[in-house]
Coordinates of C-alpha atoms and ligand atoms in Angstrom, one line a residue:
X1 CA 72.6 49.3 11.8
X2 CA 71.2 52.9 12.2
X3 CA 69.5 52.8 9.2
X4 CA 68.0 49.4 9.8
X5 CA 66.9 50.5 13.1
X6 CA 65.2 53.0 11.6
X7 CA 63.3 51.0 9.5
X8 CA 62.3 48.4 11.8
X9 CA 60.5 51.1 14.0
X10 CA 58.3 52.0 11.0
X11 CA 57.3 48.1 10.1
X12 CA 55.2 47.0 13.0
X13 CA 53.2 50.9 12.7
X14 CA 52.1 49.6 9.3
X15 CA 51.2 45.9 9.8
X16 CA 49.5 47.4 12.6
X17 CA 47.5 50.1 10.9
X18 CA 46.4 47.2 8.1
X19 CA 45.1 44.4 11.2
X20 CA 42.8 47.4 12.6
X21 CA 41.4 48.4 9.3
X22 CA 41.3 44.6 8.2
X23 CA 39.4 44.2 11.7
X24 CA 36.9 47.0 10.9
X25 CA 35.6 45.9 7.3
X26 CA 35.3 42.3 9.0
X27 CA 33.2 43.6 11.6
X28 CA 31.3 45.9 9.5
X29 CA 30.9 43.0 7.5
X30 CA 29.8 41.1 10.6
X31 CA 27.5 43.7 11.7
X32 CA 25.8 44.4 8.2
X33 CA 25.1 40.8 7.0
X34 CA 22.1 39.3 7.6
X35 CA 22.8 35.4 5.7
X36 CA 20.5 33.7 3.7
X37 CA 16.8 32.9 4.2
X38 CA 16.8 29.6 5.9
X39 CA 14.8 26.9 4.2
X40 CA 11.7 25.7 5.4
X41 CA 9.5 22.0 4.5
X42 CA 5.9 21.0 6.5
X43 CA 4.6 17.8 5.5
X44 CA 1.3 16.2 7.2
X45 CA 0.4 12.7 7.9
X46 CA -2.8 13.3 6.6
X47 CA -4.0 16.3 4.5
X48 CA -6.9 17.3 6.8
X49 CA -6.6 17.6 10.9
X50 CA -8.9 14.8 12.9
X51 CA -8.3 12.8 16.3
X52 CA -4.2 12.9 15.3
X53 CA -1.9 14.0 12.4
X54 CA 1.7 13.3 12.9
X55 CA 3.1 16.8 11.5
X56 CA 7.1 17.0 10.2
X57 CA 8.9 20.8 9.6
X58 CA 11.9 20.4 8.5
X59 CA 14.5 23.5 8.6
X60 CA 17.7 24.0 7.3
X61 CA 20.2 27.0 7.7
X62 CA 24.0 26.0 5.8
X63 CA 26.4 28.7 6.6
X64 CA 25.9 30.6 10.2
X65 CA 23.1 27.3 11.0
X66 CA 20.0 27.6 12.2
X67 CA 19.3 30.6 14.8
X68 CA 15.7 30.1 16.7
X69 CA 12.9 27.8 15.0
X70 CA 9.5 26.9 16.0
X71 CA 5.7 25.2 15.4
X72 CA 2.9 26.7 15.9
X73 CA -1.0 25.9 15.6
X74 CA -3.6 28.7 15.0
X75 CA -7.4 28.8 14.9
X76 CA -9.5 31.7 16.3
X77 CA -7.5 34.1 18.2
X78 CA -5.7 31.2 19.7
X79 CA -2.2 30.6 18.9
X80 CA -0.5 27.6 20.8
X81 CA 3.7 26.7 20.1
X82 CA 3.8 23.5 19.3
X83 CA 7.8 23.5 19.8
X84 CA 10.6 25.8 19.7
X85 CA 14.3 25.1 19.9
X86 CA 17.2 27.6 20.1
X87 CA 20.4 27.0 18.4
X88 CA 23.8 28.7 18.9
X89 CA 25.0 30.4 15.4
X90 CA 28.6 29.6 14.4
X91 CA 30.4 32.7 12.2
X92 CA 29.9 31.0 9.0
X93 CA 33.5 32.5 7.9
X94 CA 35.4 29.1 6.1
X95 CA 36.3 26.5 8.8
X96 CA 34.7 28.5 11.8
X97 CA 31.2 27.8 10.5
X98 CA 30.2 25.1 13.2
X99 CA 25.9 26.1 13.2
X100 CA 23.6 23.7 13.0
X101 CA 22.6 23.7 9.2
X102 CA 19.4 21.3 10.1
X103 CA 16.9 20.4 12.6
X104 CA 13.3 18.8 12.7
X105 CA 10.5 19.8 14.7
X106 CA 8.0 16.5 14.7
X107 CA 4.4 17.4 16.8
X108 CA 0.8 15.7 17.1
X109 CA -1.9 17.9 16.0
X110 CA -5.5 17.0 16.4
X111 CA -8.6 16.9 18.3
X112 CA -6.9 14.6 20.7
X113 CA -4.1 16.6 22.1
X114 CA -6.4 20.0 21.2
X115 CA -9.7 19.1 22.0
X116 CA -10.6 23.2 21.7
X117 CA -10.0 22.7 17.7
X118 CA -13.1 23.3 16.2
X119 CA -15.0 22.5 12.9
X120 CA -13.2 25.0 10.6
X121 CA -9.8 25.6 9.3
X122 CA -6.8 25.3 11.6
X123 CA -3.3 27.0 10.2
X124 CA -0.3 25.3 11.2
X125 CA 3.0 27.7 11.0
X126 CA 6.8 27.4 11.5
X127 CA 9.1 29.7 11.8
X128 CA 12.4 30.4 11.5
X129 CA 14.5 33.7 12.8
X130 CA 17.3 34.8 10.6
X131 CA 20.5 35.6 11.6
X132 CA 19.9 39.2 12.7
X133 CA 23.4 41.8 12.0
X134 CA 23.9 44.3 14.5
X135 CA 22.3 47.0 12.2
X136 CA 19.8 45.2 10.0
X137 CA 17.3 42.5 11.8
X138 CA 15.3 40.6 9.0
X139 CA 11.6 39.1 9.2
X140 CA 11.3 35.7 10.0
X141 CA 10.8 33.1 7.4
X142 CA 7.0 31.8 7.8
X143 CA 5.8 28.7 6.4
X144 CA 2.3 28.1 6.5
X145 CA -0.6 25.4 5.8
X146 CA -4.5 25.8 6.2
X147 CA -5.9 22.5 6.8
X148 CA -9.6 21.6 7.4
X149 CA -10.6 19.9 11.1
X150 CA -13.0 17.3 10.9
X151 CA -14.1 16.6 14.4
X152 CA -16.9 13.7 13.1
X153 CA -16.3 11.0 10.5
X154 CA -18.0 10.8 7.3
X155 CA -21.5 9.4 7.4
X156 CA -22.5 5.8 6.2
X157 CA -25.3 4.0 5.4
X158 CA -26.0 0.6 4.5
X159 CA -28.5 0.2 1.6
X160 CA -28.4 -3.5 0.4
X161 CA -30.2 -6.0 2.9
X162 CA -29.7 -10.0 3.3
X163 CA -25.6 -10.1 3.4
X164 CA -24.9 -14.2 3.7
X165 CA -20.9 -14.5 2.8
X166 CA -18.3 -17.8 3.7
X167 CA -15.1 -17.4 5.1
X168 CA -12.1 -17.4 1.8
X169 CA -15.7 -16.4 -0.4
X170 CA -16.8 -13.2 -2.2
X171 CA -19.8 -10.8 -1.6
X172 CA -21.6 -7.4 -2.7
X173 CA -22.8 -4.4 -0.7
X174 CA -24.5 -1.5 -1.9
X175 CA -24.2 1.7 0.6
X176 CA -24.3 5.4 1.2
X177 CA -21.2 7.4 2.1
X178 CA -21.2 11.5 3.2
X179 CA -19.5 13.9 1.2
X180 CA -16.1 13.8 3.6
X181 CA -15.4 10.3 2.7
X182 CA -12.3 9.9 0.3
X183 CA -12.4 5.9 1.1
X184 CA -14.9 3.5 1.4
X185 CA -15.5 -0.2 1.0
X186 CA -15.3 -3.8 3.6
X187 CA -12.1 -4.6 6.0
X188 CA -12.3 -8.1 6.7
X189 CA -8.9 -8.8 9.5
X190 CA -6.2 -6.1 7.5
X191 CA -7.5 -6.6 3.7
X192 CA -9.6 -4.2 2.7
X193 CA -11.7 -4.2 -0.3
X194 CA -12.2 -0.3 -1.9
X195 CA -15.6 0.3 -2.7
X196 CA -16.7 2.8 -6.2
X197 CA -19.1 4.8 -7.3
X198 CA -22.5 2.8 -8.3
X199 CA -23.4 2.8 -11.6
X200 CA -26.9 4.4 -11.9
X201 CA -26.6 5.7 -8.2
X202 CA -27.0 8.8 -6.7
X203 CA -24.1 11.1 -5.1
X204 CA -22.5 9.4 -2.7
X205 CA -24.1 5.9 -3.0
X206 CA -21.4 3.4 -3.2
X207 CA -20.6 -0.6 -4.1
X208 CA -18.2 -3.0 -3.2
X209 CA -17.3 -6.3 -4.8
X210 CA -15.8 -7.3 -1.4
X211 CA -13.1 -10.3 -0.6
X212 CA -13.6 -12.5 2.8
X213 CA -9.8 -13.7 3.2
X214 CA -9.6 -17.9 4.1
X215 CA -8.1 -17.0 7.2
X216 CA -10.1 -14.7 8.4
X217 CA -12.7 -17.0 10.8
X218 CA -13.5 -14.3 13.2
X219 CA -17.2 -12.4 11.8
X220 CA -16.4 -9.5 14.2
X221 CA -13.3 -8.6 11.9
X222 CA -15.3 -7.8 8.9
X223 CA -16.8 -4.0 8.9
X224 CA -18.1 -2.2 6.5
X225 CA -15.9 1.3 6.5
X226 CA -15.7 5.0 5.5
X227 CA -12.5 6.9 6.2
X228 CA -12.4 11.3 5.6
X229 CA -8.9 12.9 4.6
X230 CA -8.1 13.4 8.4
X231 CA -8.5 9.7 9.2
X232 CA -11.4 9.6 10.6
X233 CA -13.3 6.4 10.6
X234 CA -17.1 4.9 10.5
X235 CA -17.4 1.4 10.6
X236 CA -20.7 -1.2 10.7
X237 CA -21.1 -5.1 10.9
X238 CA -23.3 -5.9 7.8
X239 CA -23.0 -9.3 7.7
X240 CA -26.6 -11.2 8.4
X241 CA -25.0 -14.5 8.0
X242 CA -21.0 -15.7 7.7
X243 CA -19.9 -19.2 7.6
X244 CA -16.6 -19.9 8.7
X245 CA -14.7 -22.6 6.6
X246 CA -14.3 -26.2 7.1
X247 CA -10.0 -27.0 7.6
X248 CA -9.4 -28.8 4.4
X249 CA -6.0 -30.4 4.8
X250 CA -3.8 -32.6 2.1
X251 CA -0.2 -34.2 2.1
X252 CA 2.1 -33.8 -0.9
X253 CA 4.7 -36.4 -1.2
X254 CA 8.1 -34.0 -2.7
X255 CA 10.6 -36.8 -4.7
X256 CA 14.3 -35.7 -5.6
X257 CA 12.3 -36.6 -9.1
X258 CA 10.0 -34.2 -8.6
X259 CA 12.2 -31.5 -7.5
X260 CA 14.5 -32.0 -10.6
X261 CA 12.2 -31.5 -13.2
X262 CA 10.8 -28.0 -11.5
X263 CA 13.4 -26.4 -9.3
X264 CA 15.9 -25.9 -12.2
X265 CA 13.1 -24.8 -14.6
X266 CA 12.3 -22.7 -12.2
X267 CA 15.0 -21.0 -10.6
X268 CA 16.7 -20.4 -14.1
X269 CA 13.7 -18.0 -15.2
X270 CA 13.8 -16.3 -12.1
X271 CA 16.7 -13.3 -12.4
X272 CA 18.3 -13.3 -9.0
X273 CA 17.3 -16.4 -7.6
X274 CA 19.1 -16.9 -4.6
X275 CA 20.1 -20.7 -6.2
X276 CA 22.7 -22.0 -3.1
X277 CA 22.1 -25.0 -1.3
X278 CA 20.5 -28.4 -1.8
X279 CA 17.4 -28.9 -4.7
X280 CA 14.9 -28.9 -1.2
X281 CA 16.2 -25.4 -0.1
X282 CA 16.1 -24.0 -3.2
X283 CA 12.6 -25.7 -3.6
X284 CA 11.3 -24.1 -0.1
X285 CA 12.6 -21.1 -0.8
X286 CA 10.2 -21.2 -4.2
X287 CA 7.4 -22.4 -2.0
X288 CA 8.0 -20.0 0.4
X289 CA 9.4 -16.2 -0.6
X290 CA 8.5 -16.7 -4.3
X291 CA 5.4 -17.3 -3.6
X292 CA 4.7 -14.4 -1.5
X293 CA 6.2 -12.1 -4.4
X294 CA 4.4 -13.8 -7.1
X295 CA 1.1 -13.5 -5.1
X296 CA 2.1 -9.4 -4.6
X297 CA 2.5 -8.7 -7.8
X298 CA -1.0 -10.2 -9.3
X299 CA -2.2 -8.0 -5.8
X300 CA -0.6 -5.2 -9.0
X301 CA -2.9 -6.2 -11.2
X302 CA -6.2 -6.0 -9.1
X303 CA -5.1 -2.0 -8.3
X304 CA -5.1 -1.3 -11.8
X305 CA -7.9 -2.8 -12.6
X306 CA -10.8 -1.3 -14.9
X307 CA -13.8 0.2 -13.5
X308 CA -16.7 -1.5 -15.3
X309 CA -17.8 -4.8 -15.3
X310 CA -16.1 -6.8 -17.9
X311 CA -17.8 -10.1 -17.2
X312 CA -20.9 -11.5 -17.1
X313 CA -22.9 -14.5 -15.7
X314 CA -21.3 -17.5 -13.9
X315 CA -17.4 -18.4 -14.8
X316 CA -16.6 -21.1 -16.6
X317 CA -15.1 -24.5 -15.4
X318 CA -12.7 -26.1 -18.3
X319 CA -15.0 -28.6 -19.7
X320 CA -14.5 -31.9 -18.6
X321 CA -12.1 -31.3 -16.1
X322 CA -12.4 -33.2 -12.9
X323 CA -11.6 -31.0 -9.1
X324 CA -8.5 -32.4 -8.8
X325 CA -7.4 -29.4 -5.4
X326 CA -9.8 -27.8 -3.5
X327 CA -9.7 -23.5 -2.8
X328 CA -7.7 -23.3 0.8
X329 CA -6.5 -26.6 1.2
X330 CA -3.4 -26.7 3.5
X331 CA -0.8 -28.7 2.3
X332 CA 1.7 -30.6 4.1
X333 CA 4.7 -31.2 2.2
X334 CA 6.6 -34.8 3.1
X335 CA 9.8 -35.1 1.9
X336 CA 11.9 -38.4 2.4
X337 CA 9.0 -39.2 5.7
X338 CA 10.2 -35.6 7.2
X339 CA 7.3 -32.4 7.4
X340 CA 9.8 -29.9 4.8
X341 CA 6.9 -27.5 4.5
X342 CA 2.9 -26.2 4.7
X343 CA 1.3 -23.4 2.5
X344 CA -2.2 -23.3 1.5
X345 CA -3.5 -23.8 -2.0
X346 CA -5.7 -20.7 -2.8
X347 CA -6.9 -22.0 -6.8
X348 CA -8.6 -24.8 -7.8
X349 CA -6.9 -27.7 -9.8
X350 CA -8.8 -29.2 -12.6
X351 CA -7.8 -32.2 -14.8
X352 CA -8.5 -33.0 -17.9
X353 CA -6.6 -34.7 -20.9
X354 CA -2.9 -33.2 -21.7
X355 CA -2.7 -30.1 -23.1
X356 CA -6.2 -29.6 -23.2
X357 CA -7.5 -25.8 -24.6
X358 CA -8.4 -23.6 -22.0
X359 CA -10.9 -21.1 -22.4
X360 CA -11.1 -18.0 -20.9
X361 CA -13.1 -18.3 -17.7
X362 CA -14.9 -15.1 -18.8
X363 CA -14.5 -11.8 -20.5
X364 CA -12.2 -9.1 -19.8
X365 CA -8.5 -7.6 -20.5
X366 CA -5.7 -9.6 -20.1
X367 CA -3.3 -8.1 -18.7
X368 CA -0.5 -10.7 -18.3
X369 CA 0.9 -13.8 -20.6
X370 CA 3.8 -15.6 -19.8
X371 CA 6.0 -17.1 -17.2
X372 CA 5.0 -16.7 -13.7
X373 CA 7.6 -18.8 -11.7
X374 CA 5.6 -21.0 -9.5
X375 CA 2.4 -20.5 -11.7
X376 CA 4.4 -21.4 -14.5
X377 CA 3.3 -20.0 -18.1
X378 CA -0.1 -18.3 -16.5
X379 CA -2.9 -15.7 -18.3
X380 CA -4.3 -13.5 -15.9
X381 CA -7.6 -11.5 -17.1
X382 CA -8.4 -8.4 -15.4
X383 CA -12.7 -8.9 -15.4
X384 CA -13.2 -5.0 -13.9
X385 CA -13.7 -3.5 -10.2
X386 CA -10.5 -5.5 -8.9
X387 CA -11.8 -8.7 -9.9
X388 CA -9.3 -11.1 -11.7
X389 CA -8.7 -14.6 -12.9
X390 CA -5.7 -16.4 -13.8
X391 CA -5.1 -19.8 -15.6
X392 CA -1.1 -21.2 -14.2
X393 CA 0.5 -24.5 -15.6
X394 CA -0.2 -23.5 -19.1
X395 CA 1.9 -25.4 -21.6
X396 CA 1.3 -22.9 -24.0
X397 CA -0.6 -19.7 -23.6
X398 CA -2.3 -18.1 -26.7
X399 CA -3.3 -14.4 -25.6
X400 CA -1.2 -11.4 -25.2
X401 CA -1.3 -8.8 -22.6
X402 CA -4.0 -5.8 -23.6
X403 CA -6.0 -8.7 -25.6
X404 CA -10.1 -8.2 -25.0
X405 CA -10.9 -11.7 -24.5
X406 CA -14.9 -13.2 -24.6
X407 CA -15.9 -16.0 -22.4
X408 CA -14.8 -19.2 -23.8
X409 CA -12.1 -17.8 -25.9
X410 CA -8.9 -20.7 -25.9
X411 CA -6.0 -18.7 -24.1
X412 CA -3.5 -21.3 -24.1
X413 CA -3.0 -25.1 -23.6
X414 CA -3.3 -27.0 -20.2
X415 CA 0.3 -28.3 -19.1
X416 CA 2.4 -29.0 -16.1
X417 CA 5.1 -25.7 -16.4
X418 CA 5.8 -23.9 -13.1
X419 CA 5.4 -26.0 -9.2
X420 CA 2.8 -28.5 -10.7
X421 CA 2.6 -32.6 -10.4
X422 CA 1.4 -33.5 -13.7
X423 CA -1.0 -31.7 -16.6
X424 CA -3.9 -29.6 -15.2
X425 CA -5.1 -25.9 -15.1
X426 CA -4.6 -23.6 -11.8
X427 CA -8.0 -21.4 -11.7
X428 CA -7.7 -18.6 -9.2
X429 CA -9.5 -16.0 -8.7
X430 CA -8.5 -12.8 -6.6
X431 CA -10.6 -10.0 -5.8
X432 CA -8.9 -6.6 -4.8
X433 CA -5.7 -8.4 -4.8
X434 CA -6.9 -11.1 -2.1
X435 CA -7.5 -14.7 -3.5
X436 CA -10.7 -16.2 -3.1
X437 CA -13.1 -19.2 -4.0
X438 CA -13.4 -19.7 -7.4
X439 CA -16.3 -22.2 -7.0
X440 CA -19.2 -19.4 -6.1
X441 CA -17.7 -17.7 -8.8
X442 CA -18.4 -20.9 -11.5
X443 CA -21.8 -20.8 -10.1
X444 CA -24.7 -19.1 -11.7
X445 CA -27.9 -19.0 -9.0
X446 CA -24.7 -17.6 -6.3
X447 CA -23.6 -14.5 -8.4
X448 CA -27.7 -13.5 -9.2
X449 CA -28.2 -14.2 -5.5
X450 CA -25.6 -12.5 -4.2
X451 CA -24.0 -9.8 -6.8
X452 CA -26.9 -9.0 -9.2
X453 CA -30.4 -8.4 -6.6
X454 CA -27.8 -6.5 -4.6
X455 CA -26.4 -4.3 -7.5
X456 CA -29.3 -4.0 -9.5
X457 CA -27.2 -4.4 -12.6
X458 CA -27.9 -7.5 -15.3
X459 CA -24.6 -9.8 -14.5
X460 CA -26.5 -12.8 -16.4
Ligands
ZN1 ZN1 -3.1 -25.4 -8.1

C-alpha cells in the first residue's frame, strides 16, 4: 500500500507534464499555420462590360473555410466593393473543421448600375483573406480580369436599297457593321439570321441571306442588328415592303389504316421512343415532340453550314410533279370525326409517278442520307451560308453524306417512307435553320431580283 501510494502521487505529475507540452506544440501549431491559398474562379456574362454583365466569383476554402471575401470594380482611381461577406473559420483539426469551404459572390457590372464607367478598361477583382496565424499574416489571394467598356454599340449601316420580303419567304441585305461588332445579320420575332463577311467587300461590309419565319406577321419584329462583345445592340427596320401571308388551312382525315402502316415503321427506327398507349398517341406524339426534334436537328445542319455559295440560279422542281401541299399550310388532323391534332406543313408536296428519280434541287454537300423519322428516308444538301434543302419520303436515296452533288443529280427515288399518305417528294427548304418557302426559291426572275442585284455576285 505504501509503495503504491507512492507511485500514484508521481502518475498524474507526468500525464500532466505531457497535456501542457501536447497543448503548446498544438498552439504553436495553431499560431504558426497559415492554411492553404483559397481558390478563386470569375466568370462574365459577357467578355466585354456594357449596359449590364451578370458577373459570378466563385471561392472555395476546404479545411479552416473561407475567412473574409469580396468583389471589387476598379477604373481610374476609383475602386467601388461590389460585395463582401465575412465568414467565421472553424479549426480545420479532423471533425472540428465546420468553415465554410464555399461561397459565391454574383454582382451586376455595367454602365447601368455605374454610369461613371468610362470608355476604357475596367478591372474587376476578388479577393480572398487567408487564414492569418498569430505570427505570420499572409497576402490575400487576388483574382483579376481587365475587361474593355463599351458605352455605345457598334455602328451600322444599311447599304442595299429596295428590300420587298413575304412573311414564311427569304431575302438578302447587304450592310456595313463597325469594328466592335462580333454579330451581325436580321431578327425577325426570336430567329435570327447571322450575317458574313461579303465576298468582294470592304472591312466591315457585311451580307445576310435572311429567313422571315411563317409566323411572324408583325413587320415591326424584323430588324436589321449588330451586337459588340458587351451586348450592346444597334437595330434598323430595312424592310421597304413585307407582305404578310394569306392562312392556308387543310384537313387530314387519320384512319386506324393509316396509322398502322406508319406509326410502327416509325416508332421502331426511333431508339427510345416512348411506344405506350394507343396507335393515335403514339402517332401525336410523332406529330408532335418528334417533330420538333427532327426539325432541331436539320436547325444542326444549317450552323455548320459552308461559307460559299454552293448553288446557283433557281432550284429545281421534280419534273412533272404536280403541288400536291402548299409551304405553311395548317393542317387539321380528323380522326374518327374528332379534332386529334394541328401542325403546319413547312415543305411543299409534289406528285408525280411512284418512285420517280429525284434530282437534286441544286448543287451543294450533302450532308445527311437516311432515315429521318417523320421525313422518312430524306437527303438534306447543305447549298452554303446556312441555306439547305431536303428531299423526305424517299423510297430509296442514292447519295451519301459528304457527296458534292450538281443540280439535277438523281439522289434517290420518290416513295411514301416516314408520316406520308401515298408516293411524293417533301421539298423543304430552311435557311439558318428556320424553314421557309421553297416556291421563290424554284423561281428564277425572284432570286436575280432579290439575291443577285443586292449581292452583286452571278447566282444565275
Ligand atoms: Zn410534305
Amino acid at each position: 500500500m505504501v509503495v503504491n501510494s507512492k507511485r500514484s502521487r508521481r502518475t498524474p505529475i507526468v500525464l500532466l507534464s505531457v497535456a501542457v507540452a501536447a497543448l503548446v506544440a498544438v498552439g504553436l501549431w495553431l499560431a504558426l499555420r497559415v492554411g492553404p491559398a483559397p481558390a478563386i474562379t470569375l466568370e462574365t456574362e459577357w467578355p466585354a462590360v456594357g449596359k449590364s454583365n451578370l458577373v459570378t466569383a466563385s471561392f472555395s476554402a476546404p479545411g479552416r473555410g473561407l475567412g473574409v471575401i469580396r468583389l471589387e470594380l476598379a477604373q481610374g482611381g476609383r475602386t467601388e466593393v461590389l460585395e463582401e461577406q465575412r465568414f467565421e473559420r472553424g479549426l480545420g483539426l479532423p471533425l472540428l473543421g465546420g468553415g465554410t469551404a464555399e461561397a459565391v459572390i454574383e454582382a451586376t457590372v455595367g454602365t447601368e448600375a455605374f454610369p461613371w464607367l468610362a470608355e476604357g478598361e475596367v478591372v474587376l477583382r476578388a479577393v480572398a483573406e487567408r487564414a492569418a496565424g498569430i505570427m505570420r499574416s499572409p497576402d490575400p489571394v487576388v483574382v483579376e480580369q481587365t475587361l474593355a467598356v463599351r458605352r455605345r454599340p457598334p455602328r451600322l449601316e444599311l447599304i442595299s436599297s429596295q428590300h420587298y420580303a413575304r412573311q414564311g419567304g427569304s431575302g438578302a441585305v447587304v450592310y456595313r457593321v463597325g469594328e466592335t461588332a462580333a454579330r451581325s445579320g436580321v431578327r425577325a420575332g426570336d430567329v435570327e439570321s447571322a450575317g458574313s463577311p461579303l465576298p468582294g467587300g470592304a472591312v466591315g461590309d457585311r451580307f445576310v441571306l435572311y429567313a422571315l419565319p411563317w409566323n411572324v406577321g408583325d413587320s415591326s419584329q424584323i430588324r436589321l442588328f449588330a451586337e459588340d462583345d458587351a451586348g450592346n445592340r444597334a437595330e434598323q427596320p430595312f424592310l421597304d415592303l413585307f407582305k404578310p401571308m394569306p392562312p392556308r388551312a387543310d384537313t387530314i382525315e387519320v384512319t386506324d389504316a393509316f396509322l398502322e402502316r406508319v406509326v410502327p415503321a416509325i416508332t421502331s427506327q426511333t431508339p427510345g421512343f416512348d411506344a405506350s398507349g394507343s396507335l393515335l398517341d403514339q402517332y401525336l406524339r410523332i406529330n408532335g415532340e418528334l417533330r420538333r426534334a427532327e426539325l432541331n436537328e436539320v436547325a444542326a445542319f444549317s450552323s455548320a453550314s459552308e461559307p460559299a455559295f454552293l448553288w446557283s440560279g433557281p432550284f429545281l422542281q421534280m419534273p412533272n410533279t404536280a403541288l400536291e401541299a402548299n409551304f405553311a399550310q395548317t393542317r387539321t388532323y380528323v380522326y374518327n370525326g374528332r379534332q386529334v391534332d394541328r401542325q403546319t406543313h413547312l415543305g411543299l408536296d409534289l406528285a408525280s409517278t411512284a418512285r420517280a428519280p429525284v434530282p437534286a434541287p441544286n448543287s451543294g454537300k450533302v450532308v445527311y442520307a437516311g432515315w429521318m423519322s417523320l421525313y422518312g428516308n430524306a437527303v438534306v444538301i447543305d447549298h452554303g451560308y446556312g441555306l439547305l434543302s431536303l428531299c423526305g419520303h424517299l423510297s430509296s436515296v442514292s447519295a451519301a453524306a459528304g457527296d458534292r452533288v450538281a443540280k439535277g443529280d438523281v439522289i434517290g427515288a420518290s416513295g411514301s417512307t416516314g408520316l406520308a399518305g401515298g408516293d411524293h417528294l417533301h421539298l423543304e427548304v430552311f435557311l439558318h435553320g428556320q424553314s421557309v418557302d421553297p416556291l421563290e426559291w424554284l423561281d428564277a426572275k425572284w432570286i436575280a431580283d432579290n439575291l443577285a442585284t443586292k449581292l452583286k455576285v452571278p447566282l444565275g
